[in-house]
CSV table of C-alpha atoms and ligand atoms in Angstrom, one decimal:
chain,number,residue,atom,x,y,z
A,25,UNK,CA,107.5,112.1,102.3
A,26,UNK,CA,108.4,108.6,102.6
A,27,UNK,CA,108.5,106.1,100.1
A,28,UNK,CA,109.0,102.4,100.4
A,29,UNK,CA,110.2,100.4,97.7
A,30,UNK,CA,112.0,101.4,94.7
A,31,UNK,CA,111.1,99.6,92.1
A,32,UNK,CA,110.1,101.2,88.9
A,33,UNK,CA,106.8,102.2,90.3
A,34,UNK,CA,108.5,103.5,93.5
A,35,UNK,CA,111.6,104.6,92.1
A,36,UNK,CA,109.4,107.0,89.4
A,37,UNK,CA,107.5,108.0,91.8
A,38,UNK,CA,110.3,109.3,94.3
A,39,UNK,CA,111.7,111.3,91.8
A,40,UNK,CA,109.2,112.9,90.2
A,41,UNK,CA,108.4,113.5,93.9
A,42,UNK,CA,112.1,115.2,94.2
A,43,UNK,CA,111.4,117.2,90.8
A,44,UNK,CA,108.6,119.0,92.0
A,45,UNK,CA,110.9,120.0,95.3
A,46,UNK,CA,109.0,117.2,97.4
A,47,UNK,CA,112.1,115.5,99.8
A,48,UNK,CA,111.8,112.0,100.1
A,49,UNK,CA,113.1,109.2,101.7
A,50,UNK,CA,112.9,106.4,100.4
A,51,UNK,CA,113.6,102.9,101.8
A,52,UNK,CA,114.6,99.9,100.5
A,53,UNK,CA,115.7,96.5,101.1
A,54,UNK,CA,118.1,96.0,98.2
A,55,UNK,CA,121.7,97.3,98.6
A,56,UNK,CA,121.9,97.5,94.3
A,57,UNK,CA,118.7,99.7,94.2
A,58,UNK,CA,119.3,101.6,96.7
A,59,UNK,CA,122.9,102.5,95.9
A,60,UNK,CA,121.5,103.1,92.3
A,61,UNK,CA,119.3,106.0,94.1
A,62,UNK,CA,122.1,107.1,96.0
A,63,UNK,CA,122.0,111.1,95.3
A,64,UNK,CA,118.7,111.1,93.5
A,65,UNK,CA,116.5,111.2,96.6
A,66,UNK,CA,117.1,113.6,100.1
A,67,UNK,CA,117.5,110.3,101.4
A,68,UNK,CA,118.1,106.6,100.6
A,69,UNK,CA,118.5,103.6,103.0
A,70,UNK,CA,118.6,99.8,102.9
A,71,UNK,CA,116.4,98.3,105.4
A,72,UNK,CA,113.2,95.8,105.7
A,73,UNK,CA,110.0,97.7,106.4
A,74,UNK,CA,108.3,94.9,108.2
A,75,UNK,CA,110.0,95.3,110.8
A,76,UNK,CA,108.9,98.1,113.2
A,77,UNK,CA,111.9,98.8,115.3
A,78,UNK,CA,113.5,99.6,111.8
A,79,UNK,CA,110.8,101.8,111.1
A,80,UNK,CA,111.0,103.8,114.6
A,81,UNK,CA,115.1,103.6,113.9
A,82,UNK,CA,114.5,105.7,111.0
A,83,UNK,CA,112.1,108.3,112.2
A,84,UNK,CA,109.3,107.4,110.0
A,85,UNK,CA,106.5,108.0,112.9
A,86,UNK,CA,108.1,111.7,112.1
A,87,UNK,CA,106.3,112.2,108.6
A,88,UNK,CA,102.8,112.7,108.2
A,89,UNK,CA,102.9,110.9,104.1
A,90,UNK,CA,103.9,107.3,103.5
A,91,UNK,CA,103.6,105.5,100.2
A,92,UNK,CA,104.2,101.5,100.2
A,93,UNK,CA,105.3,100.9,96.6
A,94,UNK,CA,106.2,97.2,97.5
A,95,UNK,CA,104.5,95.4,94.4
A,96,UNK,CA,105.8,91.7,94.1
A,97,UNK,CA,105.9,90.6,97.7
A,98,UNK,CA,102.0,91.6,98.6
A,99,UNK,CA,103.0,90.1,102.4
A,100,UNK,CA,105.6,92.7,103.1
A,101,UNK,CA,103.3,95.5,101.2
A,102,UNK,CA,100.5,94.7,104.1
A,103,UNK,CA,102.8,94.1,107.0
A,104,UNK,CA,104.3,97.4,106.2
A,105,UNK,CA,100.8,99.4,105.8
A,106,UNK,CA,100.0,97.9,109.0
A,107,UNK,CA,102.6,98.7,110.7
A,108,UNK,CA,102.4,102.4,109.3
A,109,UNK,CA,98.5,102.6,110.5
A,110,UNK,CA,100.3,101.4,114.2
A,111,UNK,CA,102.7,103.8,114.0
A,112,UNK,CA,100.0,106.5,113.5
A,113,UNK,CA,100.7,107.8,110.2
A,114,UNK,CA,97.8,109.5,109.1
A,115,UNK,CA,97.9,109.9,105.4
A,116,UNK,CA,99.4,106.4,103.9
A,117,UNK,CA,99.7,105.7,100.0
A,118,UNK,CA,99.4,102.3,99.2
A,119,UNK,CA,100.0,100.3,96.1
A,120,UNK,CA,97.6,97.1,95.7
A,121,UNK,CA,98.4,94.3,92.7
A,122,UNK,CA,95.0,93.0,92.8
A,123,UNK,CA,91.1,93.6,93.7
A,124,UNK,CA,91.8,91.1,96.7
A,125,UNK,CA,94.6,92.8,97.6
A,126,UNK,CA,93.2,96.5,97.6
A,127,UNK,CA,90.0,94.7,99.0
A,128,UNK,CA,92.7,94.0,102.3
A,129,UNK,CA,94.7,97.5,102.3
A,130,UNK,CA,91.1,99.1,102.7
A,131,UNK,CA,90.3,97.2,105.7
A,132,UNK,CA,93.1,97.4,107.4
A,133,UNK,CA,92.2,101.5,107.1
A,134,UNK,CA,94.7,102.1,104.7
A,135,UNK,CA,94.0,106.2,103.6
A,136,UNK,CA,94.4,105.5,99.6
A,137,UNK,CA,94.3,102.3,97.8
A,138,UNK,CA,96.3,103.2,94.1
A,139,UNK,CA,96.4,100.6,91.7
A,140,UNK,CA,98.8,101.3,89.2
A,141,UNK,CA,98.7,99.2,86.7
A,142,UNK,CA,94.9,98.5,86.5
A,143,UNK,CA,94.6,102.5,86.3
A,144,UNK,CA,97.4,102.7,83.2
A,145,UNK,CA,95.5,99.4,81.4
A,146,UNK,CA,92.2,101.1,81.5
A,147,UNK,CA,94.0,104.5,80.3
A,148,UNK,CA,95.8,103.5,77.0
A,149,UNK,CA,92.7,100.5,76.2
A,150,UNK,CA,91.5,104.2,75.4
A,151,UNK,CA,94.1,105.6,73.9
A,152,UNK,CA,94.7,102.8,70.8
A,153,UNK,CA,91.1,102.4,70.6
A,154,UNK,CA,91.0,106.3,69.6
A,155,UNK,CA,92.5,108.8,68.5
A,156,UNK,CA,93.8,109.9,71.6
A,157,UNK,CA,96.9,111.9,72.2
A,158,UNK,CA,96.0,111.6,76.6
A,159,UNK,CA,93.2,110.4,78.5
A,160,UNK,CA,92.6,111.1,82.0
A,161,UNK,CA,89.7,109.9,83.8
A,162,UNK,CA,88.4,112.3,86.5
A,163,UNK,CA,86.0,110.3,88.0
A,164,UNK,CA,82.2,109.7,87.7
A,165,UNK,CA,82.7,109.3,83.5
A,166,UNK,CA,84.3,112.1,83.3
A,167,UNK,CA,87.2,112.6,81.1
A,168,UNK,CA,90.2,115.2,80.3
A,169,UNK,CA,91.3,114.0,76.3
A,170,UNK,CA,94.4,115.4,74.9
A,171,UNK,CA,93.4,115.5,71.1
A,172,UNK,CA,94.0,117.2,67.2
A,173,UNK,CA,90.8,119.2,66.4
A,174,UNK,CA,88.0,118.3,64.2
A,175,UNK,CA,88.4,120.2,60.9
A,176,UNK,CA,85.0,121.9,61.8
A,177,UNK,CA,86.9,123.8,64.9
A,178,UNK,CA,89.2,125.2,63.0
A,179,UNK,CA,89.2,128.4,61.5
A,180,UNK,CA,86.2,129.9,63.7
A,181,UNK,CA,86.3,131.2,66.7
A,182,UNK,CA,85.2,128.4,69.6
A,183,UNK,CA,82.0,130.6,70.3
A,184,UNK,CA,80.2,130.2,66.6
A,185,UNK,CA,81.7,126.3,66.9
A,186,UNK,CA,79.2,125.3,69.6
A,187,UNK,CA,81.4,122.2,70.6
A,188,UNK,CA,79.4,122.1,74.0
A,189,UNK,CA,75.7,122.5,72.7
A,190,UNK,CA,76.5,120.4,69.5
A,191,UNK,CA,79.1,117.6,71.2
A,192,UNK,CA,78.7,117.8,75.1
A,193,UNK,CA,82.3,118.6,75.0
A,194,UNK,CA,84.3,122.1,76.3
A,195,UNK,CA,87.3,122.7,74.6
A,196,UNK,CA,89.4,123.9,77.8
A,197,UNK,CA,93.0,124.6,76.4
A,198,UNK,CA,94.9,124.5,73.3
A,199,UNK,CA,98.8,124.5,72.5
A,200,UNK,CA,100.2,126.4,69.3
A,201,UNK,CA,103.7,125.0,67.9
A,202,UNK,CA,106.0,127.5,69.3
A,203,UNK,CA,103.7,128.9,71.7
A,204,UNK,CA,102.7,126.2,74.1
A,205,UNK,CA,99.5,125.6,76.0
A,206,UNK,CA,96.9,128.1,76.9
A,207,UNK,CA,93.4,128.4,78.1
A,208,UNK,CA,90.8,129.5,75.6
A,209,UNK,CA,88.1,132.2,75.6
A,210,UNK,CA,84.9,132.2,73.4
A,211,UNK,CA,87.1,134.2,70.8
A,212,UNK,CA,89.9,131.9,70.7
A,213,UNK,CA,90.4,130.3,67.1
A,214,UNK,CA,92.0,127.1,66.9
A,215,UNK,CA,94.6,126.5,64.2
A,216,UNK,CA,95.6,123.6,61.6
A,217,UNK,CA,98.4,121.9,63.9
A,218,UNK,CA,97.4,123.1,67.1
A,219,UNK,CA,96.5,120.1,69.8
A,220,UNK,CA,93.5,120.6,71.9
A,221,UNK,CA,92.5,119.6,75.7
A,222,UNK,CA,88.7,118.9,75.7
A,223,UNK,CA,86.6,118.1,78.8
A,224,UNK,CA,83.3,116.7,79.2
A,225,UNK,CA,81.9,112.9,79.9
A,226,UNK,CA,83.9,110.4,78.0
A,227,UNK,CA,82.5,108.9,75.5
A,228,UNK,CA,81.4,112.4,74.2
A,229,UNK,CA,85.2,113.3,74.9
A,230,UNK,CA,85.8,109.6,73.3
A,231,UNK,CA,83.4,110.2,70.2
A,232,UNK,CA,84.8,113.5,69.6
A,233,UNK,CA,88.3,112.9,69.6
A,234,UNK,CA,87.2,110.2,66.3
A,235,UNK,CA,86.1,112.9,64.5
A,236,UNK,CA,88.1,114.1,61.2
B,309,LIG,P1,107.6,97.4,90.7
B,309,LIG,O1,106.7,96.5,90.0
B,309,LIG,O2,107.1,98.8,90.9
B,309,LIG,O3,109.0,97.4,90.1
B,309,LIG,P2,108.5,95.6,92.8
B,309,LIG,O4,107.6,94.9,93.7
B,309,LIG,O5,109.2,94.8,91.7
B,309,LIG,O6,107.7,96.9,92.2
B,309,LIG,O7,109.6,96.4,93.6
B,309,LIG,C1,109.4,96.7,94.9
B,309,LIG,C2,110.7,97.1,95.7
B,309,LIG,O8,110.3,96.9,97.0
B,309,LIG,C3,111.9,96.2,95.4
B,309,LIG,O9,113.0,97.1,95.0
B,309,LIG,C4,112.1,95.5,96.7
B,309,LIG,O10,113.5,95.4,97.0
B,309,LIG,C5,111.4,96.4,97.7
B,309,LIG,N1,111.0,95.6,98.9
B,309,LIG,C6,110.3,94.5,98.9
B,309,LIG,N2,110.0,94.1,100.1
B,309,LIG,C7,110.6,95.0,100.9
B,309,LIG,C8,110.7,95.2,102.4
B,309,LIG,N3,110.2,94.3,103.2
B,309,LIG,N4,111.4,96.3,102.8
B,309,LIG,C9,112.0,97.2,102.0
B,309,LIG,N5,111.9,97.1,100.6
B,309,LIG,C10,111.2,96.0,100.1
């Protein structure tokens, strides 16, 4: 995997990339940053990605995954997805700053628009509205909510609860102090203390996480 630009989004991304045994290269045009990710990534270079011979120089044509985590200077971010979609990568990553922006990467036939910090605004406007632990939208109004239970879960098992028939919500996964997280069955009987991990569409997921 290639990724190009370190800054925080880049850099975060590289190396939780690196955790989960991923190896990356990552590319940038800043001698500080990249000396500061000197032995954190497989490999780190200085060079400007708009320029294709720099590209070819460092094999990137080679790897099938590119991500462009170039945020501030939107002119290098598309000159460097262009010149990616030239080279023939077929599966680029692309971060956009704006609507307009994405609006461009998506034309040009870029494979995945992200957009980072619209995604994290819309995520924790939910999370200080409620009482939220996570939030994770799946798509279509559908919601994954990181929660405390309801004091009407607690003490019966999940089956004689009827969370789904009486909420709309499934109650997917629950973590214990001292025991971590695991899946639930209709027997499962959630605990004072434990944290819960319900599914369903959100503002079910929304309304049900406000209840006390
Ligand atoms: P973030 O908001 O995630 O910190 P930035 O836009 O501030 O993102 O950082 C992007 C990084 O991309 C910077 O470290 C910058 O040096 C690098 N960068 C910008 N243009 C180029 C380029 N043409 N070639 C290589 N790296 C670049």
């Amino acid at each position: 995997m290639v990724v190009i630009g370190l800054g925080r989004f880049g850099s975060a991304l590289a190396l939780e990339l690196m955790r989960g045994g991923t190896e990356v290269l990552g590319i940038d045009g800043d001698e500080d940053i990249v000396q500061a990710h000197n032995s954190m990534l497989t490999h780190v270079v200085r060079a400007d990605s708009t320029r294709e011979a720099t590209l070819r120089e460092l094999s990137v044509p080679e790897f099938s995954s590119v991500v462009v985590a170039i945020g501030g200077d939107i002119q290098a971010n598309i000159l460097t997805s262009s010149l990616l979609l030239k080279l023939g990568i077929t599966n680029i990553w692309a971060k956009a700053v704006s609507d307009a922006h994405g609006e461009i990467l998506t034309q040009l036939g870029v494979h995945h628009v992200i957009y980072p910090e619209k995604d994290m605004g819309k995520r924790v406007a939910h999370l200080v509205r409620g009482a939220m632990q996570d939030y994770i939208e799946i798509g279509e109004n559908f919601a994954l909510v990181k929660t405390a239970p309801p004091a009407s879960l607690i003490g019966i098992p999940l089956a004689e609860a009827k969370v789904r028939a009486k909420h709309g919500v499934t109650v997917t996964a629950f973590h214990r102090p001292g025991l971590g997280w695991s899946y639930t069955s209709l027997d499962t009987v959630i605990a004072d203390g434990d944290v819960i991990l319900i599914a369903g569409q959100s503002e079910r997921v929304e309304a049900y996480s406000l209840l006390r």
